[in-house]
């Protein structure tokens, strides 16, 4: 058994000969470091019971954001959606969009506690 930490997460690997966590994470750690995950605070929890295949539910968040301009007008109003990107790593999919140019750092600081600046999920949608 191998136990290691990264940011605020604890990883336990039960494999007979586990690879080092650093190798497993690859370039994900370097990509996520600017998000300052260690600064996040618990905001709230909501439980939902969904009568569906979990893979279909998860796929909703991996659709490339095509639905954002049409269904999340508040979020779309602060993102430069024309520069939305999807990058597939070995063990992750990074979807991101920069802020609109007129967004100021002051406005970005008004985000809800526990959200991450600079990501497509950083501003609560209405």
GROMACS .gro file of N, CA, C and O in nm:
model
  504
    1UNK      N    1   0.085  -0.117   0.000
    1UNK     CA    2   0.000   0.000   0.000
    1UNK      C    3   0.090   0.124   0.000
    1UNK      O    4   0.190   0.130   0.070
    2UNK      N    5   0.051   0.222  -0.079
    2UNK     CA    6   0.125   0.348  -0.089
    2UNK      C    7   0.030   0.462  -0.056
    2UNK      O    8  -0.081   0.469  -0.108
    3UNK      N    9   0.071   0.553   0.031
    3UNK     CA   10  -0.008   0.671   0.067
    3UNK      C   11   0.076   0.793   0.035
    3UNK      O   12   0.193   0.800   0.070
    4UNK      N   13   0.013   0.889  -0.032
    4UNK     CA   14   0.084   1.012  -0.068
    4UNK      C   15  -0.017   1.126  -0.069
    4UNK      O   16  -0.139   1.103  -0.069
    5UNK      N   17   0.032   1.249  -0.071
    5UNK     CA   18  -0.056   1.365  -0.076
    5UNK      C   19  -0.018   1.455  -0.192
    5UNK      O   20   0.096   1.457  -0.237
    6UNK      N   21  -0.115   1.527  -0.239
    6UNK     CA   22  -0.096   1.630  -0.340
    6UNK      C   23  -0.199   1.738  -0.312
    6UNK      O   24  -0.317   1.709  -0.298
    7UNK      N   25  -0.153   1.863  -0.301
    7UNK     CA   26  -0.239   1.973  -0.260
    7UNK      C   27  -0.308   1.933  -0.129
    7UNK      O   28  -0.239   1.898  -0.034
    8UNK      N   29  -0.439   1.933  -0.124
    8UNK     CA   30  -0.510   1.895  -0.001
    8UNK      C   31  -0.569   1.755  -0.009
    8UNK      O   32  -0.651   1.718   0.075
    9UNK      N   33  -0.527   1.678  -0.108
    9UNK     CA   34  -0.583   1.546  -0.131
    9UNK      C   35  -0.488   1.437  -0.082
    9UNK      O   36  -0.367   1.447  -0.094
   10UNK      N   37  -0.547   1.330  -0.028
   10UNK     CA   38  -0.471   1.213   0.015
   10UNK      C   39  -0.504   1.101  -0.082
   10UNK      O   40  -0.620   1.072  -0.108
   11UNK      N   41  -0.401   1.037  -0.135
   11UNK     CA   42  -0.417   0.928  -0.231
   11UNK      C   43  -0.367   0.799  -0.167
   11UNK      O   44  -0.259   0.796  -0.109
   12UNK      N   45  -0.446   0.694  -0.180
   12UNK     CA   46  -0.409   0.562  -0.131
   12UNK      C   47  -0.410   0.468  -0.251
   12UNK      O   48  -0.510   0.458  -0.321
   13UNK      N   49  -0.298   0.401  -0.274
   13UNK     CA   50  -0.286   0.308  -0.385
   13UNK      C   51  -0.264   0.168  -0.328
   13UNK      O   52  -0.167   0.144  -0.257
   14UNK      N   53  -0.355   0.077  -0.356
   14UNK     CA   54  -0.349  -0.058  -0.302
   14UNK      C   55  -0.281  -0.157  -0.395
   14UNK      O   56  -0.277  -0.277  -0.367
   15UNK      N   57  -0.224  -0.110  -0.505
   15UNK     CA   58  -0.157  -0.199  -0.600
   15UNK      C   59  -0.034  -0.263  -0.535
   15UNK      O   60   0.026  -0.206  -0.443
   16UNK      N   61   0.001  -0.380  -0.582
   16UNK     CA   62   0.118  -0.451  -0.528
   16UNK      C   63   0.246  -0.370  -0.550
   16UNK      O   64   0.331  -0.364  -0.461
   17UNK      N   65   0.260  -0.308  -0.665
   17UNK     CA   66   0.377  -0.225  -0.696
   17UNK      C   67   0.328  -0.092  -0.751
   17UNK      O   68   0.332  -0.067  -0.872
   18UNK      N   69   0.280  -0.004  -0.664
   18UNK     CA   70   0.221   0.122  -0.711
   18UNK      C   71   0.324   0.216  -0.771
   18UNK      O   72   0.438   0.224  -0.725
   19UNK      N   73   0.283   0.285  -0.874
   19UNK     CA   74   0.367   0.390  -0.933
   19UNK      C   75   0.365   0.510  -0.839
   19UNK      O   76   0.266   0.534  -0.770
   20UNK      N   77   0.471   0.588  -0.834
   20UNK     CA   78   0.470   0.709  -0.751
   20UNK      C   79   0.359   0.803  -0.795
   20UNK      O   80   0.330   0.815  -0.915
   21UNK      N   81   0.296   0.869  -0.700
   21UNK     CA   82   0.185   0.959  -0.730
   21UNK      C   83   0.228   1.066  -0.830
   21UNK      O   84   0.153   1.099  -0.921
   22UNK      N   85   0.347   1.120  -0.814
   22UNK     CA   86   0.395   1.224  -0.906
   22UNK      C   87   0.395   1.174  -1.050
   22UNK      O   88   0.354   1.247  -1.141
   23UNK      N   89   0.435   1.051  -1.072
   23UNK     CA   90   0.434   0.994  -1.207
   23UNK      C   91   0.291   0.973  -1.256
   23UNK      O   92   0.260   0.996  -1.373
   24UNK      N   93   0.203   0.928  -1.167
   24UNK     CA   94   0.064   0.903  -1.203
   24UNK      C   95  -0.006   1.033  -1.245
   24UNK      O   96  -0.079   1.036  -1.343
   25UNK      N   97   0.019   1.140  -1.169
   25UNK     CA   98  -0.045   1.268  -1.199
   25UNK      C   99   0.010   1.332  -1.326
   25UNK      O  100  -0.060   1.408  -1.393
   26UNK      N  101   0.135   1.302  -1.359
   26UNK     CA  102   0.194   1.359  -1.480
   26UNK      C  103   0.193   1.510  -1.476
   26UNK      O  104   0.220   1.571  -1.373
   27UNK      N  105   0.157   1.571  -1.589
   27UNK     CA  106   0.158   1.717  -1.596
   27UNK      C  107   0.034   1.782  -1.535
   27UNK      O  108   0.024   1.904  -1.530
   28UNK      N  109  -0.060   1.703  -1.486
   28UNK     CA  110  -0.180   1.759  -1.424
   28UNK      C  111  -0.144   1.849  -1.306
   28UNK      O  112  -0.199   1.958  -1.292
   29UNK      N  113  -0.049   1.807  -1.224
   29UNK     CA  114  -0.013   1.886  -1.106
   29UNK      C  115   0.034   2.025  -1.147
   29UNK      O  116  -0.009   2.126  -1.088
   30UNK      N  117   0.120   2.034  -1.246
   30UNK     CA  118   0.170   2.164  -1.291
   30UNK      C  119   0.058   2.249  -1.351
   30UNK      O  120   0.055   2.371  -1.333
   31UNK      N  121  -0.036   2.184  -1.420
   31UNK     CA  122  -0.147   2.258  -1.482
   31UNK      C  123  -0.243   2.315  -1.379
   31UNK      O  124  -0.301   2.421  -1.398
   32UNK      N  125  -0.260   2.245  -1.267
   32UNK     CA  126  -0.358   2.284  -1.166
   32UNK      C  127  -0.298   2.378  -1.061
   32UNK      O  128  -0.371   2.453  -0.997
   33UNK      N  129  -0.168   2.378  -1.043
   33UNK     CA  130  -0.104   2.460  -0.940
   33UNK      C  131  -0.152   2.605  -0.939
   33UNK      O  132  -0.181   2.660  -0.832
   34UNK      N  133  -0.165   2.674  -1.054
   34UNK     CA  134  -0.210   2.813  -1.051
   34UNK      C  135  -0.350   2.833  -0.993
   34UNK      O  136  -0.387   2.944  -0.954
   35UNK      N  137  -0.429   2.728  -0.984
   35UNK     CA  138  -0.564   2.740  -0.930
   35UNK      C  139  -0.566   2.749  -0.777
   35UNK      O  140  -0.670   2.776  -0.718
   36UNK      N  141  -0.454   2.723  -0.713
   36UNK     CA  142  -0.441   2.732  -0.568
   36UNK      C  143  -0.549   2.651  -0.495
   36UNK      O  144  -0.624   2.703  -0.413
   37UNK      N  145  -0.556   2.524  -0.525
   37UNK     CA  146  -0.657   2.438  -0.463
   37UNK      C  147  -0.652   2.441  -0.311
   37UNK      O  148  -0.753   2.426  -0.244
   38UNK      N  149  -0.533   2.460  -0.256
   38UNK     CA  150  -0.519   2.465  -0.111
   38UNK      C  151  -0.591   2.582  -0.047
   38UNK      O  152  -0.615   2.583   0.074
   39UNK      N  153  -0.629   2.680  -0.126
   39UNK     CA  154  -0.700   2.797  -0.074
   39UNK      C  155  -0.852   2.780  -0.075
   39UNK      O  156  -0.924   2.864  -0.021
   40UNK      N  157  -0.900   2.673  -0.137
   40UNK     CA  158  -1.045   2.652  -0.145
   40UNK      C  159  -1.102   2.623  -0.007
   40UNK      O  160  -1.037   2.562   0.078
   41UNK      N  161  -1.224   2.666   0.012
   41UNK     CA  162  -1.296   2.639   0.137
   41UNK      C  163  -1.428   2.573   0.104
   41UNK      O  164  -1.489   2.601   0.001
   42UNK      N  165  -1.471   2.489   0.196
   42UNK     CA  166  -1.600   2.422   0.178
   42UNK      C  167  -1.710   2.528   0.170
   42UNK      O  168  -1.716   2.619   0.251
   43UNK      N  169  -1.796   2.517   0.071
   43UNK     CA  170  -1.905   2.612   0.053
   43UNK      C  171  -2.038   2.552   0.097
   43UNK      O  172  -2.105   2.603   0.184
   44UNK      N  173  -2.075   2.442   0.037
   44UNK     CA  174  -2.203   2.381   0.071
   44UNK      C  175  -2.210   2.243   0.005
   44UNK      O  176  -2.126   2.208  -0.077
   45UNK      N  177  -2.309   2.170   0.042
   45UNK     CA  178  -2.331   2.039  -0.017
   45UNK      C  179  -2.478   2.026  -0.052
   45UNK      O  180  -2.565   2.065   0.024
   46UNK      N  181  -2.503   1.968  -0.167
   46UNK     CA  182  -2.639   1.937  -0.209
   46UNK      C  183  -2.638   1.793  -0.257
   46UNK      O  184  -2.552   1.754  -0.334
   47UNK      N  185  -2.732   1.715  -0.211
   47UNK     CA  186  -2.743   1.576  -0.252
   47UNK      C  187  -2.859   1.561  -0.348
   47UNK      O  188  -2.968   1.618  -0.327
   48UNK      N  189  -2.836   1.486  -0.454
   48UNK     CA  190  -2.940   1.459  -0.553
   48UNK      C  191  -2.942   1.309  -0.580
   48UNK      O  192  -2.837   1.245  -0.586
   49UNK      N  193  -3.059   1.256  -0.599
   49UNK     CA  194  -3.072   1.118  -0.644
   49UNK      C  195  -3.111   1.122  -0.790
   49UNK      O  196  -3.212   1.182  -0.827
   50UNK      N  197  -3.027   1.063  -0.873
   50UNK     CA  198  -3.050   1.066  -1.017
   50UNK      C  199  -3.073   0.924  -1.066
   50UNK      O  200  -2.993   0.835  -1.041
   51UNK      N  201  -3.183   0.905  -1.135
   51UNK     CA  202  -3.215   0.774  -1.190
   51UNK      C  203  -3.161   0.768  -1.332
   51UNK      O  204  -3.235   0.785  -1.429
   52UNK      N  205  -3.029   0.751  -1.342
   52UNK     CA  206  -2.967   0.745  -1.474
   52UNK      C  207  -2.834   0.672  -1.465
   52UNK      O  208  -2.781   0.649  -1.356
   53UNK      N  209  -2.779   0.640  -1.579
   53UNK     CA  210  -2.646   0.582  -1.587
   53UNK      C  211  -2.547   0.692  -1.553
   53UNK      O  212  -2.549   0.799  -1.614
   54UNK      N  213  -2.458   0.670  -1.458
   54UNK     CA  214  -2.365   0.773  -1.413
   54UNK      C  215  -2.278   0.825  -1.527
   54UNK      O  216  -2.240   0.941  -1.530
   55UNK      N  217  -2.247   0.741  -1.625
   55UNK     CA  218  -2.162   0.785  -1.736
   55UNK      C  219  -2.233   0.889  -1.823
   55UNK      O  220  -2.170   0.981  -1.874
   56UNK      N  221  -2.363   0.876  -1.838
   56UNK     CA  222  -2.439   0.975  -1.914
   56UNK      C  223  -2.442   1.107  -1.837
   56UNK      O  224  -2.426   1.214  -1.896
   57UNK      N  225  -2.459   1.099  -1.707
   57UNK     CA  226  -2.460   1.220  -1.624
   57UNK      C  227  -2.326   1.292  -1.631
   57UNK      O  228  -2.320   1.413  -1.652
   58UNK      N  229  -2.217   1.220  -1.616
   58UNK     CA  230  -2.083   1.280  -1.621
   58UNK      C  231  -2.056   1.338  -1.759
   58UNK      O  232  -1.994   1.444  -1.772
   59UNK      N  233  -2.102   1.272  -1.862
   59UNK     CA  234  -2.079   1.320  -1.998
   59UNK      C  235  -2.137   1.459  -2.020
   59UNK      O  236  -2.089   1.534  -2.104
   60UNK      N  237  -2.239   1.495  -1.945
   60UNK     CA  238  -2.297   1.629  -1.954
   60UNK      C  239  -2.192   1.736  -1.929
   60UNK      O  240  -2.196   1.844  -1.988
   61UNK      N  241  -2.096   1.708  -1.843
   61UNK     CA  242  -1.992   1.806  -1.811
   61UNK      C  243  -1.874   1.797  -1.905
   61UNK      O  244  -1.782   1.877  -1.896
   62UNK      N  245  -1.875   1.701  -1.995
   62UNK     CA  246  -1.765   1.685  -2.090
   62UNK      C  247  -1.811   1.710  -2.233
   62UNK      O  248  -1.750   1.664  -2.327
   63UNK      N  249  -1.918   1.785  -2.249
   63UNK     CA  250  -1.973   1.807  -2.382
   63UNK      C  251  -1.902   1.917  -2.458
   63UNK      O  252  -1.941   1.953  -2.567
   64UNK      N  253  -1.796   1.971  -2.402
   64UNK     CA  254  -1.724   2.077  -2.469
   64UNK      C  255  -1.787   2.213  -2.445
   64UNK      O  256  -1.749   2.311  -2.507
   65UNK      N  257  -1.883   2.220  -2.354
   65UNK     CA  258  -1.943   2.348  -2.321
   65UNK      C  259  -2.038   2.402  -2.426
   65UNK      O  260  -2.074   2.519  -2.423
   66UNK      N  261  -2.076   2.318  -2.521
   66UNK     CA  262  -2.161   2.366  -2.630
   66UNK      C  263  -2.292   2.429  -2.580
   66UNK      O  264  -2.347   2.517  -2.644
   67UNK      N  265  -2.341   2.384  -2.468
   67UNK     CA  266  -2.469   2.434  -2.420
   67UNK      C  267  -2.454   2.563  -2.340
   67UNK      O  268  -2.553   2.631  -2.314
   68UNK      N  269  -2.333   2.601  -2.299
   68UNK     CA  270  -2.314   2.717  -2.211
   68UNK      C  271  -2.374   2.845  -2.268
   68UNK      O  272  -2.450   2.914  -2.199
   69UNK      N  273  -2.347   2.884  -2.393
   69UNK     CA  274  -2.403   3.010  -2.442
   69UNK      C  275  -2.556   3.013  -2.445
   69UNK      O  276  -2.616   3.120  -2.437
   70UNK      N  277  -2.617   2.898  -2.453
   70UNK     CA  278  -2.763   2.893  -2.467
   70UNK      C  279  -2.836   2.873  -2.335
   70UNK      O  280  -2.948   2.923  -2.319
   71UNK      N  281  -2.775   2.801  -2.242
   71UNK     CA  282  -2.845   2.767  -2.118
   71UNK      C  283  -2.791   2.837  -1.993
   71UNK      O  284  -2.857   2.835  -1.890
   72UNK      N  285  -2.672   2.894  -2.002
   72UNK     CA  286  -2.612   2.960  -1.886
   72UNK      C  287  -2.570   3.101  -1.924
   72UNK      O  288  -2.452   3.132  -1.935
   73UNK      N  289  -2.669   3.187  -1.945
   73UNK     CA  290  -2.643   3.323  -1.994
   73UNK      C  291  -2.553   3.401  -1.899
   73UNK      O  292  -2.467   3.477  -1.943
   74UNK      N  293  -2.570   3.386  -1.768
   74UNK     CA  294  -2.486   3.458  -1.672
   74UNK      C  295  -2.341   3.418  -1.684
   74UNK      O  296  -2.251   3.503  -1.688
   75UNK      N  297  -2.315   3.289  -1.690
   75UNK     CA  298  -2.178   3.240  -1.704
   75UNK      C  299  -2.121   3.284  -1.838
   75UNK      O  300  -2.009   3.332  -1.847
   76UNK      N  301  -2.198   3.269  -1.943
   76UNK     CA  302  -2.152   3.305  -2.076
   76UNK      C  303  -2.120   3.454  -2.087
   76UNK      O  304  -2.034   3.494  -2.165
   77UNK      N  305  -2.187   3.538  -2.007
   77UNK     CA  306  -2.165   3.683  -2.015
   77UNK      C  307  -2.029   3.725  -1.962
   77UNK      O  308  -1.985   3.838  -1.987
   78UNK      N  309  -1.959   3.639  -1.889
   78UNK     CA  310  -1.828   3.676  -1.835
   78UNK      C  311  -1.713   3.596  -1.897
   78UNK      O  312  -1.597   3.621  -1.866
   79UNK      N  313  -1.745   3.500  -1.984
   79UNK     CA  314  -1.642   3.417  -2.046
   79UNK      C  315  -1.618   3.457  -2.190
   79UNK      O  316  -1.711   3.494  -2.261
   80UNK      N  317  -1.494   3.449  -2.234
   80UNK     CA  318  -1.460   3.467  -2.374
   80UNK      C  319  -1.476   3.330  -2.440
   80UNK      O  320  -1.379   3.258  -2.464
   81UNK      N  321  -1.599   3.295  -2.467
   81UNK     CA  322  -1.631   3.160  -2.513
   81UNK      C  323  -1.570   3.128  -2.649
   81UNK      O  324  -1.549   3.013  -2.682
   82UNK      N  325  -1.538   3.230  -2.728
   82UNK     CA  326  -1.476   3.204  -2.858
   82UNK      C  327  -1.337   3.142  -2.842
   82UNK      O  328  -1.283   3.086  -2.936
   83UNK      N  329  -1.279   3.154  -2.723
   83UNK     CA  330  -1.148   3.094  -2.696
   83UNK      C  331  -1.156   2.978  -2.598
   83UNK      O  332  -1.059   2.946  -2.529
   84UNK      N  333  -1.271   2.915  -2.592
   84UNK     CA  334  -1.292   2.796  -2.509
   84UNK      C  335  -1.204   2.683  -2.563
   84UNK      O  336  -1.197   2.662  -2.684
   85UNK      N  337  -1.134   2.614  -2.474
   85UNK     CA  338  -1.047   2.505  -2.518
   85UNK      C  339  -1.075   2.378  -2.439
   85UNK      O  340  -1.123   2.383  -2.326
   86UNK      N  341  -1.044   2.267  -2.501
   86UNK     CA  342  -1.050   2.135  -2.437
   86UNK      C  343  -0.915   2.070  -2.461
   86UNK      O  344  -0.869   2.061  -2.574
   87UNK      N  345  -0.851   2.030  -2.353
   87UNK     CA  346  -0.722   1.961  -2.364
   87UNK      C  347  -0.733   1.828  -2.292
   87UNK      O  348  -0.771   1.823  -2.176
   88UNK      N  349  -0.700   1.722  -2.361
   88UNK     CA  350  -0.704   1.589  -2.303
   88UNK      C  351  -0.565   1.547  -2.260
   88UNK      O  352  -0.474   1.538  -2.343
   89UNK      N  353  -0.549   1.524  -2.131
   89UNK     CA  354  -0.425   1.470  -2.079
   89UNK      C  355  -0.438   1.319  -2.071
   89UNK      O  356  -0.541   1.261  -2.108
   90UNK      N  357  -0.335   1.255  -2.019
   90UNK     CA  358  -0.340   1.109  -2.010
   90UNK      C  359  -0.452   1.063  -1.916
   90UNK      O  360  -0.517   0.963  -1.940
   91UNK      N  361  -0.474   1.138  -1.807
   91UNK     CA  362  -0.575   1.099  -1.708
   91UNK      C  363  -0.670   1.212  -1.671
   91UNK      O  364  -0.728   1.212  -1.563
   92UNK      N  365  -0.683   1.310  -1.757
   92UNK     CA  366  -0.773   1.422  -1.727
   92UNK      C  367  -0.818   1.491  -1.855
   92UNK      O  368  -0.759   1.472  -1.962
   93UNK      N  369  -0.922   1.570  -1.841
   93UNK     CA  370  -0.971   1.653  -1.950
   93UNK      C  371  -0.986   1.794  -1.892
   93UNK      O  372  -1.062   1.814  -1.797
   94UNK      N  373  -0.913   1.889  -1.947
   94UNK     CA  374  -0.914   2.027  -1.898
   94UNK      C  375  -0.996   2.111  -1.994
   94UNK      O  376  -0.962   2.124  -2.111
   95UNK      N  377  -1.105   2.167  -1.943
   95UNK     CA  378  -1.190   2.255  -2.023
   95UNK      C  379  -1.181   2.394  -1.962
   95UNK      O  380  -1.201   2.410  -1.843
   96UNK      N  381  -1.149   2.493  -2.044
   96UNK     CA  382  -1.133   2.627  -1.988
   96UNK      C  383  -1.167   2.733  -2.090
   96UNK      O  384  -1.169   2.710  -2.210
   97UNK      N  385  -1.193   2.850  -2.037
   97UNK     CA  386  -1.223   2.967  -2.118
   97UNK      C  387  -1.173   3.088  -2.043
   97UNK      O  388  -1.196   3.100  -1.922
   98UNK      N  389  -1.104   3.180  -2.110
   98UNK     CA  390  -1.059   3.300  -2.039
   98UNK      C  391  -1.176   3.393  -2.008
   98UNK      O  392  -1.283   3.383  -2.068
   99UNK      N  393  -1.152   3.482  -1.913
   99UNK     CA  394  -1.250   3.586  -1.882
   99UNK      C  395  -1.260   3.679  -2.002
   99UNK      O  396  -1.166   3.694  -2.079
  100UNK      N  397  -1.373   3.747  -2.014
  100UNK     CA  398  -1.385   3.851  -2.115
  100UNK      C  399  -1.286   3.962  -2.082
  100UNK      O  400  -1.257   3.987  -1.964
  101UNK      N  401  -1.237   4.030  -2.180
  101UNK     CA  402  -1.136   4.133  -2.158
  101UNK      C  403  -1.184   4.243  -2.063
  101UNK      O  404  -1.106   4.299  -1.988
  102UNK      N  405  -1.311   4.276  -2.066
  102UNK     CA  406  -1.359   4.384  -1.980
  102UNK      C  407  -1.373   4.342  -1.834
  102UNK      O  408  -1.396   4.424  -1.748
  103UNK      N  409  -1.358   4.212  -1.805
  103UNK     CA  410  -1.362   4.166  -1.666
  103UNK      C  411  -1.240   4.221  -1.594
  103UNK      O  412  -1.130   4.219  -1.645
  104UNK      N  413  -1.260   4.270  -1.474
  104UNK     CA  414  -1.148   4.321  -1.395
  104UNK      C  415  -1.121   4.224  -1.282
  104UNK      O  416  -1.205   4.144  -1.244
  105UNK      N  417  -1.002   4.232  -1.224
  105UNK     CA  418  -0.969   4.148  -1.111
  105UNK      C  419  -1.064   4.175  -0.995
  105UNK      O  420  -1.097   4.088  -0.919
  106UNK      N  421  -1.111   4.299  -0.982
  106UNK     CA  422  -1.206   4.331  -0.874
  106UNK      C  423  -1.331   4.246  -0.889
  106UNK      O  424  -1.379   4.187  -0.793
  107UNK      N  425  -1.385   4.236  -1.008
  107UNK     CA  426  -1.505   4.156  -1.030
  107UNK      C  427  -1.477   4.008  -1.004
  107UNK      O  428  -1.560   3.938  -0.951
  108UNK      N  429  -1.359   3.963  -1.041
  108UNK     CA  430  -1.326   3.822  -1.020
  108UNK      C  431  -1.321   3.787  -0.872
  108UNK      O  432  -1.350   3.676  -0.834
  109UNK      N  433  -1.287   3.881  -0.788
  109UNK     CA  434  -1.278   3.855  -0.645
  109UNK      C  435  -1.416   3.843  -0.580
  109UNK      O  436  -1.428   3.807  -0.466
  110UNK      N  437  -1.520   3.877  -0.653
  110UNK     CA  438  -1.655   3.869  -0.599
  110UNK      C  439  -1.715   3.731  -0.614
  110UNK      O  440  -1.833   3.712  -0.591
  111UNK      N  441  -1.633   3.633  -0.650
  111UNK     CA  442  -1.683   3.497  -0.669
  111UNK      C  443  -1.729   3.436  -0.537
  111UNK      O  444  -1.690   3.479  -0.430
  112UNK      N  445  -1.808   3.334  -0.547
  112UNK     CA  446  -1.858   3.265  -0.428
  112UNK      C  447  -1.744   3.193  -0.358
  112UNK      O  448  -1.651   3.146  -0.424
  113UNK      N  449  -1.746   3.184  -0.226
  113UNK     CA  450  -1.641   3.110  -0.154
  113UNK      C  451  -1.634   2.967  -0.203
  113UNK      O  452  -1.736   2.904  -0.226
  114UNK      N  453  -1.512   2.919  -0.222
  114UNK     CA  454  -1.494   2.780  -0.263
  114UNK      C  455  -1.493   2.759  -0.412
  114UNK      O  456  -1.478   2.648  -0.459
  115UNK      N  457  -1.509   2.866  -0.492
  115UNK     CA  458  -1.503   2.849  -0.635
  115UNK      C  459  -1.364   2.885  -0.684
  115UNK      O  460  -1.287   2.948  -0.615
  116UNK      N  461  -1.333   2.847  -0.806
  116UNK     CA  462  -1.197   2.862  -0.859
  116UNK      C  463  -1.196   2.968  -0.968
  116UNK      O  464  -1.268   2.955  -1.066
  117UNK      N  465  -1.114   3.072  -0.953
  117UNK     CA  466  -1.108   3.173  -1.059
  117UNK      C  467  -1.043   3.118  -1.184
  117UNK      O  468  -0.957   3.032  -1.176
  118UNK      N  469  -1.088   3.167  -1.299
  118UNK     CA  470  -1.024   3.130  -1.424
  118UNK      C  471  -1.070   2.998  -1.483
  118UNK      O  472  -1.013   2.951  -1.580
  119UNK      N  473  -1.173   2.937  -1.428
  119UNK     CA  474  -1.223   2.813  -1.485
  119UNK      C  475  -1.368   2.832  -1.524
  119UNK      O  476  -1.435   2.924  -1.478
  120UNK      N  477  -1.417   2.744  -1.608
  120UNK     CA  478  -1.554   2.759  -1.656
  120UNK      C  479  -1.656   2.744  -1.543
  120UNK      O  480  -1.769   2.784  -1.559
  121UNK      N  481  -1.618   2.687  -1.430
  121UNK     CA  482  -1.712   2.671  -1.319
  121UNK      C  483  -1.692   2.772  -1.209
  121UNK      O  484  -1.733   2.751  -1.097
  122UNK      N  485  -1.631   2.886  -1.239
  122UNK     CA  486  -1.591   2.975  -1.133
  122UNK      C  487  -1.700   3.071  -1.087
  122UNK      O  488  -1.692   3.126  -0.980
  123UNK      N  489  -1.801   3.094  -1.166
  123UNK     CA  490  -1.905   3.189  -1.128
  123UNK      C  491  -2.037   3.115  -1.123
  123UNK      O  492  -2.074   3.048  -1.219
  124UNK      N  493  -2.107   3.124  -1.011
  124UNK     CA  494  -2.234   3.053  -1.002
  124UNK      C  495  -2.329   3.101  -1.109
  124UNK      O  496  -2.337   3.221  -1.137
  125UNK      N  497  -2.399   3.009  -1.172
  125UNK     CA  498  -2.498   3.046  -1.273
  125UNK      C  499  -2.634   3.054  -1.209
  125UNK      O  500  -2.663   2.993  -1.109
  126UNK      N  501  -2.718   3.132  -1.272
  126UNK     CA  502  -2.854   3.145  -1.218
  126UNK      C  503  -2.951   3.061  -1.297
  126UNK      O  504  -2.921   3.007  -1.396
   0.00000   0.00000   0.00000
